[in-house]
């Protein structure tokens, strides 16, 4: 059973860069599979941020594409999210998740980490 | 992008009753690529249904999904206490994948 755990700063200043990591256990990233990030502003719905495939190919939501970078570190069994030039609108719970087929639906999720953008 | 509209916003029912949740898409969802998730307060979403009607691993058979094109339904045949939660639909047939705004199933 794959387990996921997000980590990163809980507070980011406006205009700075949000960086999060998702540690994967129970599975080796280098074996394949697909990985995604989804966010949820407090009290609101879900938004797909993007996905990265085991070969490193990425696929981003066009609404965030200019600010998003995802990467995989197979040596550490983790993948990462960077979101630049953040504003208060980027405040949300950020989830990492597994995508079993590369079709961008998600069958295992991390517990989520709250990121607040504030000075 | 495809907009998903879920109805009703809130469904008030008693344990043992049947719940019917609707998800309507602004355009046809390619190949029936629609998923349903359950989210309890303070928890991550849990995948219930994918491909409109296939139950995810470990999901009880009281949960069923149906539909095609622009109209999809999640049915919970007999509500258990742990089923009172928020439910989201997601289409992944067209990029970007999008979610509905959610339906809250609350205890009447």
CSV table of C-alpha atoms in Angstrom, one decimal:
chain,number,residue,atom,x,y,z
A,1,UNK,CA,0.0,0.0,0.0
A,2,UNK,CA,1.5,3.3,-1.1
A,3,UNK,CA,1.6,6.0,1.6
A,4,UNK,CA,2.2,9.7,0.9
A,5,UNK,CA,3.3,12.5,3.3
A,6,UNK,CA,3.5,16.1,2.3
A,7,UNK,CA,6.0,18.4,3.9
A,8,UNK,CA,7.0,22.1,3.6
A,9,UNK,CA,6.6,25.5,5.1
A,10,UNK,CA,3.2,26.3,6.4
A,11,UNK,CA,3.6,30.1,5.9
A,12,UNK,CA,4.9,31.7,2.7
A,13,UNK,CA,5.1,35.5,2.0
A,14,UNK,CA,3.4,37.0,-1.0
A,15,UNK,CA,5.4,37.1,-4.2
A,16,UNK,CA,7.7,34.3,-2.8
A,17,UNK,CA,7.9,30.6,-3.9
A,18,UNK,CA,5.9,27.8,-2.3
A,19,UNK,CA,7.9,24.6,-2.2
A,20,UNK,CA,6.5,21.2,-1.0
A,21,UNK,CA,7.7,17.7,-1.1
A,22,UNK,CA,5.8,14.4,-1.0
A,23,UNK,CA,7.6,11.4,0.5
A,24,UNK,CA,6.5,8.1,-0.9
A,25,UNK,CA,6.7,4.9,1.2
A,26,UNK,CA,5.6,1.4,0.4
A,27,UNK,CA,6.5,1.8,-3.3
A,28,UNK,CA,9.6,2.8,-5.3
A,29,UNK,CA,9.0,5.8,-7.5
A,30,UNK,CA,11.5,4.4,-10.0
A,31,UNK,CA,9.2,1.4,-10.6
A,32,UNK,CA,6.7,3.6,-12.4
A,33,UNK,CA,3.3,5.0,-11.5
A,34,UNK,CA,2.1,8.6,-11.8
A,35,UNK,CA,2.0,11.4,-9.2
A,36,UNK,CA,-0.1,14.5,-8.8
A,37,UNK,CA,-0.8,17.6,-6.7
A,38,UNK,CA,-4.2,18.9,-5.8
A,39,UNK,CA,-5.2,21.8,-3.6
A,40,UNK,CA,-8.2,22.9,-1.6
A,41,UNK,CA,-8.7,26.5,-0.3
A,42,UNK,CA,-10.2,26.4,3.2
A,43,UNK,CA,-13.9,25.7,3.0
A,44,UNK,CA,-13.8,25.4,-0.8
A,45,UNK,CA,-13.5,22.7,-3.5
A,46,UNK,CA,-10.7,20.9,-5.1
A,47,UNK,CA,-8.4,22.1,-7.9
A,48,UNK,CA,-6.0,19.9,-9.8
A,49,UNK,CA,-2.5,21.5,-10.0
A,50,UNK,CA,-0.6,19.1,-12.2
A,51,UNK,CA,0.8,15.6,-12.6
A,52,UNK,CA,4.3,14.1,-13.2
A,53,UNK,CA,5.0,10.7,-14.6
A,54,UNK,CA,7.7,8.4,-13.6
A,55,UNK,CA,9.8,9.3,-16.7
A,56,UNK,CA,9.6,13.0,-15.6
A,57,UNK,CA,7.0,14.2,-18.1
A,58,UNK,CA,4.8,16.8,-16.6
A,59,UNK,CA,1.3,18.0,-17.2
A,60,UNK,CA,0.0,21.2,-15.6
A,61,UNK,CA,-3.3,23.0,-15.1
A,62,UNK,CA,-3.2,25.8,-17.7
A,63,UNK,CA,-4.4,28.2,-15.0
A,64,UNK,CA,-1.2,27.7,-13.0
A,65,UNK,CA,1.2,26.5,-15.7
A,66,UNK,CA,3.3,29.7,-15.9
A,67,UNK,CA,4.1,29.4,-12.1
A,68,UNK,CA,4.3,25.6,-11.5
A,69,UNK,CA,7.2,23.2,-11.6
A,70,UNK,CA,7.1,19.6,-10.6
A,71,UNK,CA,10.0,17.2,-10.2
A,72,UNK,CA,10.8,13.7,-9.1
A,73,UNK,CA,13.7,12.5,-7.0
A,74,UNK,CA,13.9,8.7,-7.5
A,75,UNK,CA,16.9,8.4,-5.1
A,76,UNK,CA,14.8,9.7,-2.3
A,77,UNK,CA,11.4,8.3,-3.4
A,78,UNK,CA,9.9,11.7,-3.3
A,79,UNK,CA,8.4,14.3,-5.7
A,80,UNK,CA,8.1,18.0,-5.4
A,81,UNK,CA,6.0,21.0,-6.2
A,82,UNK,CA,7.2,24.6,-6.7
A,83,UNK,CA,4.7,27.5,-7.2
A,84,UNK,CA,6.2,30.9,-7.8
A,85,UNK,CA,4.9,34.4,-7.2
A,86,UNK,CA,2.3,33.3,-4.7
A,87,UNK,CA,-0.6,35.4,-3.5
A,88,UNK,CA,-3.3,35.0,-0.9
A,89,UNK,CA,-5.4,33.1,-3.5
A,90,UNK,CA,-2.8,30.3,-3.3
A,91,UNK,CA,-3.5,29.7,0.4
A,92,UNK,CA,-4.9,26.2,0.6
A,93,UNK,CA,-4.4,22.6,1.8
A,94,UNK,CA,-2.1,21.0,-0.7
A,95,UNK,CA,-2.4,17.2,-1.3
A,96,UNK,CA,-0.1,14.9,-3.1
A,97,UNK,CA,-1.7,11.8,-4.6
A,98,UNK,CA,-1.1,8.8,-6.8
A,99,UNK,CA,-2.6,8.4,-10.2
A,100,UNK,CA,-2.9,4.7,-11.1
A,101,UNK,CA,-3.3,5.1,-14.8
A,102,UNK,CA,-1.9,8.5,-15.9
A,103,UNK,CA,-5.4,9.7,-16.6
A,104,UNK,CA,-5.4,12.3,-13.8
A,105,UNK,CA,-7.7,10.7,-11.3
A,106,UNK,CA,-6.3,9.8,-7.9
A,107,UNK,CA,-6.6,6.7,-5.8
A,108,UNK,CA,-4.3,7.4,-2.8
A,109,UNK,CA,-3.8,10.7,-1.1
A,110,UNK,CA,-1.5,12.2,1.5
A,111,UNK,CA,-3.1,13.8,4.6
A,112,UNK,CA,-2.5,17.3,3.1
A,113,UNK,CA,-0.6,20.3,4.4
A,114,UNK,CA,-2.0,23.7,4.9
A,115,UNK,CA,0.0,26.6,3.3
A,116,UNK,CA,-1.0,30.1,4.2
A,117,UNK,CA,0.3,33.0,2.1
A,118,UNK,CA,0.6,36.1,4.3
A,119,UNK,CA,3.2,38.7,5.2
B,1,UNK,CA,-12.5,23.6,-19.5
B,2,UNK,CA,-15.4,21.4,-18.5
B,3,UNK,CA,-17.5,22.8,-15.6
B,4,UNK,CA,-19.2,20.2,-13.3
B,5,UNK,CA,-22.3,21.2,-11.4
B,6,UNK,CA,-23.3,19.0,-8.5
B,7,UNK,CA,-26.8,18.9,-7.0
B,8,UNK,CA,-28.2,19.2,-4.5
B,9,UNK,CA,-25.7,21.3,-2.5
B,10,UNK,CA,-26.8,19.6,0.7
B,11,UNK,CA,-28.8,16.4,1.1
B,12,UNK,CA,-30.4,15.8,4.5
B,13,UNK,CA,-31.2,12.1,5.1
B,14,UNK,CA,-31.4,9.5,7.8
B,15,UNK,CA,-29.2,6.4,8.2
B,16,UNK,CA,-30.6,3.6,6.2
B,17,UNK,CA,-32.0,5.9,3.5
B,18,UNK,CA,-31.0,6.0,-0.1
B,19,UNK,CA,-28.9,8.9,-1.4
B,20,UNK,CA,-28.8,10.1,-5.0
B,21,UNK,CA,-26.2,12.7,-5.9
B,22,UNK,CA,-26.1,14.3,-9.4
B,23,UNK,CA,-23.1,15.6,-11.4
B,24,UNK,CA,-23.8,17.5,-14.6
B,25,UNK,CA,-21.1,18.5,-17.0
B,26,UNK,CA,-21.0,21.6,-19.3
B,27,UNK,CA,-20.0,19.3,-22.2
B,28,UNK,CA,-19.7,15.6,-22.8
B,29,UNK,CA,-17.2,13.8,-20.6
B,30,UNK,CA,-15.0,11.9,-22.9
B,31,UNK,CA,-15.1,8.1,-22.6
B,32,UNK,CA,-17.0,8.4,-19.3
B,33,UNK,CA,-13.9,9.5,-17.5
B,34,UNK,CA,-15.7,10.6,-14.3
B,35,UNK,CA,-14.7,9.8,-10.7
B,36,UNK,CA,-16.4,10.3,-7.4
B,37,UNK,CA,-14.6,11.1,-4.1
B,38,UNK,CA,-15.8,11.2,-0.5
B,39,UNK,CA,-14.3,13.7,1.9
B,40,UNK,CA,-14.8,13.6,5.7
B,41,UNK,CA,-14.0,16.8,7.8
B,42,UNK,CA,-10.3,17.3,8.1
B,43,UNK,CA,-9.5,14.4,5.9
B,44,UNK,CA,-8.1,13.9,2.4
B,45,UNK,CA,-10.6,12.8,-0.3
B,46,UNK,CA,-11.1,9.1,-0.9
B,47,UNK,CA,-11.6,7.7,-4.3
B,48,UNK,CA,-15.0,5.8,-4.5
B,49,UNK,CA,-15.7,5.4,-8.2
B,50,UNK,CA,-13.8,5.8,-11.5
B,51,UNK,CA,-14.8,5.4,-15.1
B,52,UNK,CA,-18.3,6.5,-14.0
B,53,UNK,CA,-19.2,3.1,-12.6
B,54,UNK,CA,-16.2,1.1,-11.4
B,55,UNK,CA,-15.8,0.9,-7.6
B,56,UNK,CA,-12.3,1.6,-6.3
B,57,UNK,CA,-10.5,-1.0,-4.2
B,58,UNK,CA,-12.2,-1.6,-0.8
B,59,UNK,CA,-15.3,0.5,-1.5
B,60,UNK,CA,-18.5,-1.2,-0.2
B,61,UNK,CA,-21.1,-2.2,-2.8
B,62,UNK,CA,-23.7,0.2,-1.4
B,63,UNK,CA,-21.8,2.8,-3.5
B,64,UNK,CA,-22.6,2.8,-7.2
B,65,UNK,CA,-22.0,5.1,-10.0
B,66,UNK,CA,-23.8,5.5,-13.3
B,67,UNK,CA,-24.2,7.9,-16.2
B,68,UNK,CA,-22.6,9.0,-19.4
B,69,UNK,CA,-22.3,12.0,-21.6
B,70,UNK,CA,-23.1,15.0,-19.4
B,71,UNK,CA,-25.2,13.4,-16.6
B,72,UNK,CA,-23.8,11.2,-13.9
B,73,UNK,CA,-25.1,9.9,-10.6
B,74,UNK,CA,-23.6,8.5,-7.4
B,75,UNK,CA,-26.0,6.4,-5.4
B,76,UNK,CA,-25.6,5.2,-1.8
B,77,UNK,CA,-28.2,2.5,-1.4
B,78,UNK,CA,-28.4,2.5,2.4
B,79,UNK,CA,-26.6,5.3,4.3
B,80,UNK,CA,-24.3,4.2,7.1
B,81,UNK,CA,-23.2,6.6,9.8
B,82,UNK,CA,-19.8,6.9,8.2
B,83,UNK,CA,-21.2,8.0,4.9
B,84,UNK,CA,-22.2,11.4,6.1
B,85,UNK,CA,-19.6,13.5,4.3
B,86,UNK,CA,-19.0,15.7,1.3
B,87,UNK,CA,-18.9,14.1,-2.1
B,88,UNK,CA,-17.1,15.5,-5.2
B,89,UNK,CA,-17.2,14.4,-8.8
B,90,UNK,CA,-14.2,14.9,-11.1
B,91,UNK,CA,-13.9,14.6,-14.8
B,92,UNK,CA,-10.6,13.5,-16.3
B,93,UNK,CA,-11.6,13.0,-19.9
B,94,UNK,CA,-10.5,16.5,-21.0
B,95,UNK,CA,-7.6,18.6,-19.7
B,96,UNK,CA,-7.6,20.2,-17.3
B,97,UNK,CA,-9.3,17.7,-15.1
B,98,UNK,CA,-12.0,19.5,-13.1
B,99,UNK,CA,-14.0,18.9,-9.9
B,100,UNK,CA,-17.5,19.8,-9.0
B,101,UNK,CA,-18.2,22.0,-6.0
B,102,UNK,CA,-19.4,19.2,-3.8
B,103,UNK,CA,-22.6,17.8,-2.3
B,104,UNK,CA,-22.8,17.5,1.5
B,105,UNK,CA,-24.7,14.6,2.8
B,106,UNK,CA,-25.8,15.4,6.4
B,107,UNK,CA,-27.8,13.6,9.0
B,108,UNK,CA,-31.4,14.7,9.1
